[in-house]
Amino acid sequence: MAETTGIDQFLTYLKQLPSSCFQALYESPATCVAILSDILAVFDTLRSLHILVEKDDTVRLVPAFGRGLKQALFCGKLSGLEDVTVEEKYRKTCKDLNNYGVERWECILKYMALPSVETQKAVSQENRQILNAAGFIKLQGSSEIPEITSAGFKFLLTDRISQLWIYLLNYLKHVEENEAEKLGLNLPGGSENNEPFRHKIATSIVEPLNFLFHLSFCTLGKAYSSKNLSDQMEDFLQQLREVGIVYQRKRRSGWFYPTPLAIGLCSSCATNDLQNERVSSGFLVVETNYRVYAYTDSLLQLAVVSTFTDMIYRC
């Protein structure tokens, strides 16, 4: 049985959204193109994502999706974001953005693989809550330093694009839970029998979803305006900033740069290129007496190895 990838899990999540949410999602041409490029063109998948509908023994394209796709084909610009010019002293090169994105994302991975007071400083409380709710870490008694779980270890070993989608999936669930809490409901049982509430809860993730798909069609090295973002999206931008999906000098800067992590969300090639640039040379030697020798200068790789070995010495 093939292993479920991050994008597979994300598409499964989309299928569970109420049909009313897709009307709003498909108003974005970028979302239409991104979803269509990431799914297998089989009828069941197209129907479950409310792209095709059966009626009177005929199969039709859902009007909202058709309009969005037509606009994408004839408009050309899919990012939907306004690019801006940044002062020269604040401009970032593609290499700068690459390094920033990977370094910030590795802060999350290091916190999971080698939790300590030091690695915890680089991860916000909200992200720690998301990782805990996802089952990747668990807290030990009154200690704030967590322990990685088997699910968390599996997460560390997945490819970068899957890690990103799995994280984003759990973040969106976190947003839904917060919205449900505001309405005095408990997910999933409290809202299953109340479609209006379920719609309102699910609608809370439409804007972040569309924004993610817009980011994937941005141009690496270009800065984009954040001045017209809603309060919810400003908060979301800060979340993306922390994990390295976007770079922003300050919250009030009024602009941001998508990093290769953002551009690669709907392109496995872009993400693989990013990974290949950052893979440190090195290798493992495993002896028959169960001794393991790791030759690497990557702190993250050492942290991963340390989750299933006891480190005796380090050169």
Short mmCIF file of C-alpha atoms in Angstrom, two decimals:
data_model
loop_
_atom_site.label_atom_id
_atom_site.label_comp_id
_atom_site.label_asym_id
_atom_site.label_seq_id
_atom_site.Cartn_x
_atom_site.Cartn_y
_atom_site.Cartn_z
CA MET A 1 0.00 0.00 0.00
CA ALA A 2 1.44 3.37 -1.05
CA GLU A 3 2.33 5.78 1.74
CA THR A 4 0.04 8.76 2.11
CA THR A 5 1.84 12.00 1.23
CA GLY A 6 1.30 15.42 2.72
CA ILE A 7 -0.66 16.63 -0.29
CA ASP A 8 -2.85 13.49 -0.12
CA GLN A 9 -3.69 14.29 3.49
CA PHE A 10 -4.41 17.88 2.55
CA LEU A 11 -6.78 16.87 -0.26
CA THR A 12 -8.55 14.52 2.15
CA TYR A 13 -9.02 17.48 4.47
CA LEU A 14 -10.49 19.56 1.63
CA LYS A 15 -12.97 16.81 0.78
CA GLN A 16 -14.40 17.02 4.30
CA LEU A 17 -15.25 20.71 4.01
CA PRO A 18 -18.92 21.62 3.53
CA SER A 19 -19.91 22.19 -0.09
CA SER A 20 -20.77 25.83 0.62
CA CYS A 21 -17.09 26.62 1.25
CA PHE A 22 -16.02 25.64 -2.25
CA GLN A 23 -18.07 28.47 -3.75
CA ALA A 24 -15.80 30.94 -1.94
CA LEU A 25 -12.63 28.93 -2.58
CA TYR A 26 -13.18 28.73 -6.32
CA GLU A 27 -13.61 32.48 -6.65
CA SER A 28 -9.81 32.50 -6.67
CA PRO A 29 -8.36 31.49 -10.08
CA ALA A 30 -5.07 30.53 -8.39
CA THR A 31 -6.89 28.07 -6.15
CA CYS A 32 -8.61 26.45 -9.13
CA VAL A 33 -5.33 25.93 -10.99
CA ALA A 34 -3.42 24.81 -7.88
CA ILE A 35 -6.00 22.21 -6.87
CA LEU A 36 -6.42 20.92 -10.42
CA SER A 37 -2.65 20.50 -10.80
CA ASP A 38 -2.34 18.53 -7.56
CA ILE A 39 -5.12 15.96 -8.01
CA LEU A 40 -5.56 12.86 -10.09
CA ALA A 41 -8.09 13.54 -12.80
CA VAL A 42 -10.47 10.79 -11.73
CA PHE A 43 -14.17 11.35 -11.38
CA ASP A 44 -14.51 10.50 -7.69
CA THR A 45 -11.83 13.02 -6.75
CA LEU A 46 -13.26 15.74 -8.98
CA ARG A 47 -16.72 15.15 -7.54
CA SER A 48 -15.61 15.07 -3.90
CA LEU A 49 -13.83 18.40 -4.37
CA HIS A 50 -17.01 19.85 -5.92
CA ILE A 51 -15.40 20.41 -9.30
CA LEU A 52 -17.83 18.12 -11.15
CA VAL A 53 -21.46 17.47 -10.26
CA GLU A 54 -23.94 14.86 -11.48
CA LYS A 55 -27.41 16.06 -12.39
CA ASP A 56 -30.12 14.48 -14.55
CA ASP A 57 -27.78 11.73 -15.76
CA THR A 58 -25.22 14.29 -16.91
CA VAL A 59 -21.91 15.43 -15.51
CA ARG A 60 -21.29 19.16 -15.35
CA LEU A 61 -18.50 21.45 -14.27
CA VAL A 62 -19.45 23.42 -11.16
CA PRO A 63 -20.01 27.03 -12.34
CA ALA A 64 -17.82 28.62 -9.65
CA PHE A 65 -14.86 26.42 -10.59
CA GLY A 66 -15.47 27.00 -14.29
CA ARG A 67 -15.41 30.77 -13.86
CA GLY A 68 -12.24 30.64 -11.78
CA LEU A 69 -10.47 28.37 -14.26
CA LYS A 70 -11.53 30.52 -17.22
CA GLN A 71 -10.22 33.63 -15.49
CA ALA A 72 -6.93 31.87 -14.77
CA LEU A 73 -6.54 30.83 -18.41
CA PHE A 74 -7.30 34.24 -19.89
CA CYS A 75 -6.04 36.60 -17.18
CA GLY A 76 -2.53 35.18 -16.85
CA LYS A 77 -1.64 36.67 -13.44
CA LEU A 78 -2.41 34.08 -10.79
CA SER A 79 -0.75 35.39 -7.65
CA GLY A 80 -3.46 38.02 -7.13
CA LEU A 81 -0.95 39.99 -5.05
CA GLU A 82 0.47 43.43 -5.77
CA ASP A 83 4.24 43.46 -6.18
CA VAL A 84 6.11 46.43 -4.73
CA THR A 85 9.58 47.96 -4.82
CA VAL A 86 11.55 47.72 -1.59
CA GLU A 87 14.31 50.08 -0.49
CA GLU A 88 17.64 48.76 -1.69
CA LYS A 89 19.03 48.24 1.81
CA TYR A 90 16.10 45.94 2.66
CA ARG A 91 16.03 43.93 -0.56
CA LYS A 92 16.63 40.20 -0.41
CA THR A 93 18.22 37.97 -3.02
CA CYS A 94 16.89 34.54 -3.91
CA LYS A 95 19.78 33.04 -1.96
CA ASP A 96 18.89 35.12 1.11
CA LEU A 97 15.29 33.95 0.92
CA ASN A 98 16.37 30.35 0.42
CA ASN A 99 18.60 30.44 3.50
CA TYR A 100 15.98 32.20 5.61
CA GLY A 101 13.22 29.78 4.66
CA VAL A 102 15.23 26.65 5.42
CA GLU A 103 16.71 28.03 8.64
CA ARG A 104 13.29 29.00 10.01
CA TRP A 105 11.73 25.67 9.06
CA GLU A 106 14.63 23.78 10.60
CA CYS A 107 13.95 25.60 13.88
CA ILE A 108 10.65 23.69 13.99
CA LEU A 109 12.34 20.40 13.14
CA LYS A 110 15.16 20.92 15.66
CA TYR A 111 12.64 21.66 18.39
CA MET A 112 10.96 18.34 17.66
CA ALA A 113 14.11 16.28 17.21
CA LEU A 114 16.14 17.77 20.04
CA PRO A 115 13.78 19.63 22.39
CA SER A 116 15.47 21.90 24.90
CA VAL A 117 15.11 25.33 26.44
CA GLU A 118 17.32 26.68 23.66
CA THR A 119 15.41 25.18 20.70
CA GLN A 120 12.10 26.10 22.33
CA LYS A 121 12.98 29.80 22.21
CA ALA A 122 12.77 29.76 18.40
CA VAL A 123 9.24 28.28 18.34
CA SER A 124 6.15 30.24 19.37
CA GLN A 125 3.67 28.92 21.89
CA GLU A 126 1.03 28.64 19.16
CA ASN A 127 3.26 26.43 17.03
CA ARG A 128 4.08 24.29 20.05
CA GLN A 129 0.34 23.85 20.59
CA ILE A 130 -0.13 22.88 16.93
CA LEU A 131 2.65 20.27 17.08
CA ASN A 132 1.23 18.89 20.31
CA ALA A 133 -2.33 18.71 18.92
CA ALA A 134 -0.99 16.97 15.81
CA GLY A 135 0.50 14.26 18.03
CA PHE A 136 4.09 14.99 16.99
CA ILE A 137 5.23 15.85 20.52
CA LYS A 138 3.93 15.21 24.02
CA LEU A 139 4.58 17.07 27.23
CA GLN A 140 6.05 15.21 30.18
CA GLY A 141 4.24 16.14 33.39
CA SER A 142 4.81 19.75 34.43
CA SER A 143 7.86 20.12 32.19
CA GLU A 144 7.54 22.40 29.19
CA ILE A 145 10.20 20.42 27.32
CA PRO A 146 8.37 17.85 25.17
CA GLU A 147 9.25 14.40 23.94
CA ILE A 148 8.97 13.48 20.28
CA THR A 149 6.41 10.78 19.43
CA SER A 150 6.58 8.05 16.80
CA ALA A 151 4.30 10.19 14.61
CA GLY A 152 6.67 13.12 15.08
CA PHE A 153 9.66 11.00 14.14
CA LYS A 154 7.87 9.85 10.99
CA PHE A 155 7.14 13.50 10.21
CA LEU A 156 10.86 14.33 10.44
CA LEU A 157 11.69 11.67 7.86
CA THR A 158 9.15 12.79 5.25
CA ASP A 159 10.13 15.01 2.34
CA ARG A 160 10.00 18.78 2.75
CA ILE A 161 6.87 19.38 0.65
CA SER A 162 4.94 16.79 2.68
CA GLN A 163 6.15 18.33 5.93
CA LEU A 164 4.87 21.73 4.85
CA TRP A 165 1.43 20.50 3.80
CA ILE A 166 1.03 18.39 6.94
CA TYR A 167 1.97 21.37 9.09
CA LEU A 168 -0.41 23.68 7.19
CA LEU A 169 -3.18 21.11 7.47
CA ASN A 170 -2.79 21.02 11.25
CA TYR A 171 -2.61 24.81 11.39
CA LEU A 172 -5.93 25.07 9.52
CA LYS A 173 -7.49 22.60 11.94
CA HIS A 174 -6.19 24.83 14.73
CA VAL A 175 -7.93 27.83 13.12
CA GLU A 176 -11.19 25.88 12.86
CA GLU A 177 -10.99 24.85 16.50
CA ASN A 178 -10.46 28.46 17.57
CA GLU A 179 -13.47 29.53 15.51
CA ALA A 180 -15.57 26.75 17.02
CA GLU A 181 -14.53 27.84 20.49
CA LYS A 182 -15.72 31.37 19.75
CA LEU A 183 -19.10 29.91 18.78
CA GLY A 184 -19.20 27.74 21.89
CA LEU A 185 -18.96 24.49 19.93
CA ASN A 186 -16.74 21.44 20.17
CA LEU A 187 -15.34 19.91 17.00
CA PRO A 188 -16.39 17.66 15.45
CA GLY A 189 -19.52 16.55 17.29
CA GLY A 190 -20.83 19.95 18.36
CA SER A 191 -21.17 21.23 14.83
CA GLU A 192 -21.96 18.12 12.79
CA ASN A 193 -25.71 18.55 13.18
CA ASN A 194 -25.72 22.30 12.66
CA GLU A 195 -24.87 23.14 9.06
CA PRO A 196 -24.88 26.96 9.48
CA PHE A 197 -22.34 26.73 12.29
CA ARG A 198 -20.28 24.16 10.39
CA HIS A 199 -20.26 26.50 7.38
CA LYS A 200 -19.13 29.45 9.51
CA ILE A 201 -16.34 27.41 11.08
CA ALA A 202 -15.09 26.10 7.74
CA THR A 203 -15.33 29.55 6.15
CA SER A 204 -12.66 30.74 8.58
CA ILE A 205 -10.03 28.81 6.62
CA VAL A 206 -11.09 29.90 3.10
CA GLU A 207 -9.05 33.12 3.12
CA PRO A 208 -5.85 31.45 4.41
CA LEU A 209 -6.24 28.66 1.85
CA ASN A 210 -6.62 31.06 -1.05
CA PHE A 211 -3.64 33.07 0.19
CA LEU A 212 -1.47 29.94 0.24
CA PHE A 213 -2.38 29.11 -3.34
CA HIS A 214 -1.69 32.71 -4.38
CA LEU A 215 1.76 32.48 -2.81
CA SER A 216 2.61 29.41 -4.86
CA PHE A 217 2.24 31.46 -8.06
CA CYS A 218 4.39 34.38 -6.88
CA THR A 219 7.81 35.12 -8.35
CA LEU A 220 10.82 34.34 -6.19
CA GLY A 221 12.80 37.50 -5.44
CA LYS A 222 9.82 39.85 -5.79
CA ALA A 223 8.30 41.67 -2.81
CA TYR A 224 4.53 41.91 -2.40
CA SER A 225 2.32 44.36 -0.54
CA SER A 226 0.67 43.36 2.73
CA LYS A 227 -1.11 46.69 3.29
CA ASN A 228 -4.55 45.50 2.18
CA LEU A 229 -4.58 42.26 4.16
CA SER A 230 -7.30 41.71 6.74
CA ASP A 231 -6.42 41.34 10.42
CA GLN A 232 -6.85 37.58 10.11
CA MET A 233 -4.45 37.45 7.18
CA GLU A 234 -1.92 39.69 8.95
CA ASP A 235 -1.87 37.14 11.77
CA PHE A 236 -1.59 34.32 9.24
CA LEU A 237 1.31 36.10 7.54
CA GLN A 238 3.16 36.19 10.88
CA GLN A 239 2.56 32.46 11.24
CA LEU A 240 4.03 31.86 7.78
CA ARG A 241 6.90 34.18 8.64
CA GLU A 242 7.83 32.13 11.69
CA VAL A 243 8.09 28.86 9.77
CA GLY A 244 9.97 30.39 6.83
CA ILE A 245 7.27 30.40 4.16
CA VAL A 246 7.53 34.18 3.84
CA TYR A 247 10.12 36.76 4.86
CA GLN A 248 8.99 40.04 6.40
CA ARG A 249 11.36 42.48 8.05
CA LYS A 250 8.72 43.82 10.44
CA ARG A 251 4.99 43.34 10.80
CA ARG A 252 4.45 46.99 9.91
CA SER A 253 6.78 46.95 6.90
CA GLY A 254 3.86 46.74 4.50
CA TRP A 255 5.60 44.18 2.30
CA PHE A 256 6.88 40.62 2.35
CA TYR A 257 8.87 38.19 0.22
CA PRO A 258 7.66 34.63 -0.49
CA THR A 259 10.51 32.17 0.06
CA PRO A 260 11.17 29.02 -2.00
CA LEU A 261 9.07 27.14 0.56
CA ALA A 262 6.05 29.20 -0.55
CA ILE A 263 6.79 28.95 -4.27
CA GLY A 264 7.25 25.19 -3.92
CA LEU A 265 3.91 24.49 -2.24
CA CYS A 266 2.31 23.44 -5.52
CA SER A 267 5.52 22.43 -7.28
CA SER A 268 7.49 19.43 -6.05
CA CYS A 269 10.34 20.34 -8.41
CA ALA A 270 10.91 23.68 -6.69
CA THR A 271 10.95 22.09 -3.27
CA ASN A 272 13.29 19.30 -4.34
CA ASP A 273 15.69 21.91 -5.70
CA LEU A 274 15.56 23.67 -2.35
CA GLN A 275 16.30 20.48 -0.47
CA ASN A 276 19.16 19.50 -2.76
CA GLU A 277 20.88 22.84 -2.22
CA ARG A 278 20.83 22.41 1.54
CA VAL A 279 21.67 18.71 1.95
CA SER A 280 24.97 18.44 3.76
CA SER A 281 27.49 15.90 2.60
CA GLY A 282 27.86 12.98 4.96
CA PHE A 283 26.88 9.40 5.61
CA LEU A 284 26.10 6.82 8.28
CA VAL A 285 28.11 3.74 9.15
CA VAL A 286 26.25 1.03 11.09
CA GLU A 287 28.32 -1.83 12.50
CA THR A 288 27.09 -5.32 13.37
CA ASN A 289 27.64 -4.52 17.05
CA TYR A 290 24.99 -1.76 16.71
CA ARG A 291 27.45 1.10 16.86
CA VAL A 292 26.49 3.97 14.58
CA TYR A 293 28.91 6.54 13.18
CA ALA A 294 27.46 9.69 11.65
CA TYR A 295 29.62 11.85 9.40
CA THR A 296 27.84 15.18 8.99
CA ASP A 297 28.09 18.84 9.94
CA SER A 298 24.30 19.28 10.07
CA LEU A 299 22.92 19.89 13.57
CA LEU A 300 19.47 18.82 12.39
CA GLN A 301 20.75 15.51 11.04
CA LEU A 302 22.59 14.88 14.30
CA ALA A 303 19.40 15.68 16.20
CA VAL A 304 17.45 13.16 14.11
CA VAL A 305 20.09 10.46 14.64
CA SER A 306 20.07 11.17 18.38
CA THR A 307 16.36 10.30 18.60
CA PHE A 308 17.13 6.61 18.07
CA THR A 309 20.72 6.39 19.36
CA ASP A 310 22.65 7.34 22.49
CA MET A 311 25.45 9.71 21.55
CA ILE A 312 28.69 8.66 23.27
CA TYR A 313 31.06 11.22 21.83
CA ARG A 314 31.25 13.87 19.16
CA CYS A 315 34.27 15.20 17.30
#
